[in-house]
Amino acid sequence: MSRRSIVLGLVLIAIVSSATRARAGGDAFAAYVASLSGGKPTAHLGRCTVLVTPDGRIHRPCAMTVADLVGAASGVTLTVTRSTSAQMPNSQFSEREAVVVARAGKKVIATFDVVEIVGDFGPDDVGDAPVAVMWARQITDKAALAAAKTGTLPTPPAIADYRPAAPADDKWTQDLGDAQNGYDWVHTSAAGMSPADLADEIKDGAVVLGSAPGQRYVGKRGAKTVGGWKMTFEQQGGRDLSGEAWVSIAVTHMIGTVPGKSPVTIPYVTMIVNTQFLSGGGAPAPRTSLVKFAIAQ
């Protein structure tokens, strides 16, 4: 039996068991959020290759504190109010979407959208753990546009070009060359995009998550909505690449411009996730599985 046949078998097993494992991952995430409130985070991020916090900073190694979320506020508790997981198409990876509320006493001081790219197969001590994580503070489109018009929208920190060495060639990864191809593919994906491009990706099964609460675009309706966005995008600055075999992540800045007599620009911290699947000929092929837009705050 060939190496790729063995790997494909593992992928299929992982996909069949994804529902059970996603539930276990959700429990691990809730435990991590609770431990973060207590100041002693669990080892939930032990497999993580990149973490993006709400201010737009990239953390490597993946680690953060409550201060990275709410600054100097004291007595803060974090509560998970929603957490769902879904398998990425033709992939052993899933994506977790969660909403976390920060309270100081009884007062809500911030609400965060959290996205985790979760590995659904591997050794027992690393399975169901996130490979990439992004926390973003919620902001409505109306508030973001108003802040952009008045020049009060924060400028996210610069992102430097980064490309990791290939993962170790052990029994849980593809060939080293395939992993490097994944980085090449996601680097190109992050070079630019348009609403029409995103709509096509959605039609092929991708999930697009906006920066405002509840903006989740999938299927024909999502593709139609995103394809009608009155905005252009231009990639700016570096492209930070990470991930492991079968999944590649790019974090970069996409500058959105709303046309008009006085065009308005909004800098988005954007995470692009590409997964690999085995094509009919047995060779790995890439697809864009998720795009998340966030506004640094």
XYZ file of C-alpha atoms in Angstrom:
297
model
C 0.000 0.000 0.000
C 1.381 3.437 -0.948
C 2.134 6.199 1.551
C -0.619 8.418 0.137
C -3.151 5.560 0.317
C -2.351 5.153 4.004
C -2.716 8.879 4.597
C -6.006 8.960 2.667
C -7.299 6.147 4.877
C -6.427 8.166 7.950
C -8.214 11.186 6.472
C -11.395 9.189 5.881
C -11.305 7.749 9.400
C -10.862 11.257 10.793
C -13.789 12.630 8.800
C -16.107 9.813 9.924
C -15.235 10.435 13.581
C -15.246 14.229 13.357
C -18.559 14.831 15.171
C -17.416 13.056 18.332
C -13.995 14.674 18.261
C -15.443 18.133 17.619
C -17.510 17.817 20.791
C -14.397 16.900 22.759
C -12.543 19.858 21.221
C -15.367 22.197 22.237
C -15.011 21.040 25.836
C -11.263 21.664 25.672
C -11.872 25.157 24.328
C -14.336 26.030 27.104
C -11.867 24.732 29.683
C -9.111 26.836 28.119
C -11.215 30.017 28.232
C -12.082 29.378 31.879
C -8.427 28.777 32.730
C -7.431 31.949 30.861
C -9.741 33.910 33.170
C -7.997 32.328 36.149
C -4.560 33.318 34.923
C -3.305 29.754 34.452
C -4.094 28.727 30.864
C -4.293 25.045 30.011
C -2.077 23.494 27.343
C -4.842 23.916 24.736
C -2.522 25.844 22.378
C 0.311 23.319 22.483
C -0.052 22.412 18.785
C -0.747 25.976 17.617
C 1.533 27.507 14.981
C 0.094 31.058 14.944
C -2.146 33.120 17.227
C -3.660 36.494 16.292
C -5.019 38.684 19.093
C -7.719 41.389 18.730
C -5.154 44.182 18.376
C -3.877 42.517 15.198
C -0.625 41.221 16.696
C 0.777 37.853 15.656
C 2.013 35.639 18.484
C 4.512 32.860 17.942
C 4.722 30.777 20.069
C 0.979 30.859 20.707
C 0.331 32.363 24.127
C -1.784 35.169 25.500
C -3.272 36.544 28.704
C -6.507 38.338 29.553
C -4.538 41.601 29.204
C -4.065 40.838 25.496
C -7.861 40.937 25.206
C -9.005 43.750 27.491
C -5.851 45.651 28.469
C -5.512 46.728 32.078
C -9.112 46.001 33.104
C -9.179 44.056 36.376
C -11.463 41.343 37.700
C -12.346 40.165 34.208
C -14.096 36.865 33.570
C -14.462 35.229 30.165
C -17.498 33.156 29.212
C -18.101 31.105 26.072
C -21.607 31.923 24.854
C -21.439 29.966 21.590
C -19.118 27.307 20.194
C -19.672 25.256 17.057
C -17.417 23.060 14.936
C -17.678 22.022 11.307
C -15.543 19.764 9.155
C -13.715 21.434 6.294
C -14.589 19.891 2.890
C -12.429 16.889 1.942
C -10.162 17.517 4.914
C -9.190 16.006 8.252
C -9.261 19.528 9.698
C -12.259 21.331 11.125
C -12.961 24.934 12.021
C -14.285 26.055 15.371
C -16.241 29.302 15.612
C -16.982 30.696 19.049
C -18.222 33.838 20.767
C -16.610 34.802 24.080
C -17.906 37.565 26.344
C -15.646 39.484 28.752
C -17.227 40.897 31.898
C -15.892 43.116 34.649
C -18.231 42.219 37.470
C -21.648 42.045 35.807
C -20.824 44.537 33.057
C -20.023 43.290 29.554
C -16.900 45.133 28.418
C -16.091 43.249 25.196
C -17.352 40.496 22.922
C -14.980 38.426 20.818
C -15.283 36.184 17.790
C -12.836 33.277 17.950
C -11.794 31.057 15.060
C -9.665 27.956 15.558
C -8.395 25.622 12.851
C -8.456 22.244 14.533
C -6.490 19.114 13.653
C -8.792 16.107 13.840
C -6.217 13.372 13.666
C -2.771 12.754 15.074
C -1.225 11.266 18.197
C -3.593 11.211 21.158
C -1.772 14.021 22.937
C -2.190 16.508 20.062
C -5.399 15.444 18.325
C -8.372 17.851 18.498
C -6.030 20.791 19.165
C -5.889 24.046 17.174
C -3.199 24.619 14.580
C -4.114 28.305 14.156
C -6.180 30.691 16.296
C -7.647 34.161 15.728
C -9.421 36.290 18.351
C -11.215 39.390 17.034
C -13.243 41.993 18.875
C -16.698 42.448 17.386
C -17.521 45.740 15.687
C -20.521 46.536 13.514
C -20.063 47.657 9.908
C -21.730 50.971 10.778
C -19.289 51.650 13.636
C -16.274 50.594 11.566
C -17.278 52.810 8.645
C -17.914 55.787 10.944
C -14.524 55.376 12.618
C -12.806 55.051 9.230
C -14.447 58.281 7.998
C -13.251 60.206 11.068
C -9.778 58.683 11.046
C -10.220 57.038 14.457
C -10.023 53.435 13.318
C -6.852 51.878 14.791
C -4.032 51.022 12.398
C -3.042 47.357 12.882
C 0.616 46.591 13.575
C 2.776 45.697 10.597
C 2.994 42.067 9.531
C 6.407 40.775 8.489
C 6.966 38.149 5.813
C 7.371 34.781 7.519
C 7.651 31.274 6.155
C 8.369 28.251 8.377
C 10.609 25.343 7.660
C 8.772 22.243 6.466
C 7.228 20.063 9.184
C 9.132 16.973 10.268
C 8.562 14.049 7.926
C 6.991 11.677 10.448
C 4.028 9.341 10.152
C 1.512 12.148 10.671
C 2.643 14.399 7.823
C 2.869 14.395 4.054
C 6.100 14.480 2.138
C 8.153 17.593 2.893
C 7.734 18.827 -0.674
C 3.951 18.707 -0.379
C 4.071 20.773 2.806
C 6.188 23.410 1.104
C 3.741 23.451 -1.809
C 1.040 24.270 0.710
C 2.952 27.359 1.788
C 3.411 28.374 -1.859
C -0.318 28.038 -2.503
C -1.474 30.034 0.504
C 1.162 32.719 -0.165
C -0.380 33.186 -3.599
C -3.922 33.130 -2.180
C -2.995 36.008 0.128
C -1.648 38.150 -2.720
C -5.063 39.602 -3.407
C -8.755 38.913 -3.691
C -12.017 40.457 -4.800
C -15.645 39.934 -3.765
C -16.083 37.899 -6.952
C -13.103 35.688 -6.032
C -14.505 35.145 -2.550
C -17.923 34.313 -3.964
C -16.361 31.632 -6.181
C -14.545 30.157 -3.169
C -17.815 30.039 -1.232
C -19.467 28.196 -4.121
C -16.666 25.622 -3.840
C -17.363 25.092 -0.130
C -15.349 27.800 1.628
C -16.578 29.739 4.659
C -16.113 33.528 4.718
C -16.407 35.269 8.087
C -16.789 39.042 8.241
C -15.668 41.450 10.949
C -19.165 42.245 12.248
C -21.239 40.036 14.567
C -22.939 37.119 12.843
C -21.349 37.618 9.435
C -20.952 34.049 8.224
C -21.250 33.425 4.497
C -21.726 29.941 3.042
C -23.589 28.318 0.163
C -25.400 30.004 -2.710
C -26.916 32.737 -0.555
C -23.566 33.571 1.019
C -21.854 33.645 -2.384
C -24.492 36.026 -3.727
C -24.125 38.353 -0.733
C -20.327 38.457 -0.824
C -20.251 38.789 -4.617
C -22.354 41.932 -4.241
C -20.044 43.675 -1.754
C -19.366 47.257 -2.901
C -15.732 47.142 -1.883
C -12.346 46.439 -3.414
C -9.429 44.756 -1.665
C -5.688 45.294 -1.923
C -3.130 43.201 -0.066
C -0.625 45.315 1.885
C 2.542 44.490 3.792
C 3.917 41.075 4.629
C 2.347 37.654 4.498
C 2.811 35.488 7.587
C 2.611 31.775 6.721
C 2.150 28.890 9.137
C 0.462 25.528 9.526
C 1.518 21.950 9.002
C 1.066 19.283 6.359
C -2.443 19.308 4.830
C -3.257 22.820 6.097
C -1.607 26.185 5.425
C -2.488 29.544 6.948
C -1.664 33.077 5.822
C -2.234 36.208 7.911
C -1.966 39.532 6.106
C -3.575 42.943 5.725
C -6.305 43.436 3.151
C -7.163 47.086 2.627
C -10.845 47.387 1.841
C -11.928 50.505 -0.069
C -15.530 51.647 -0.202
C -15.885 53.763 -3.372
C -17.602 57.139 -3.538
C -16.846 60.842 -3.793
C -14.663 60.428 -0.719
C -13.513 56.778 -0.753
C -13.171 55.189 2.677
C -10.492 52.616 3.455
C -10.645 49.986 6.176
C -7.597 47.862 7.044
C -8.590 44.263 7.692
C -6.381 41.758 9.467
C -7.193 38.724 7.367
C -6.634 35.014 7.946
C -6.754 32.733 4.909
C -6.843 28.974 5.401
C -6.008 26.552 2.607
C -6.404 22.809 3.019
C -5.060 20.052 0.821
C -6.934 17.019 -0.433
C -5.985 14.097 -2.642
C -7.069 14.642 -6.233
C -8.298 11.877 -8.492
C -4.735 11.221 -9.582
C -3.535 10.774 -5.998
C -1.646 14.075 -5.853
C -2.375 16.723 -3.194
C -4.375 19.714 -4.407
C -5.172 22.966 -2.565
C -8.455 24.672 -1.820
C -9.382 27.778 0.132
C -11.488 26.562 3.062
C -11.900 29.678 5.226
C -11.293 33.432 5.121
C -11.728 35.550 8.259
C -11.756 39.357 8.247
C -11.102 41.266 11.461
C -10.570 44.896 12.435
C -7.786 45.559 14.917
C -9.036 47.138 18.155
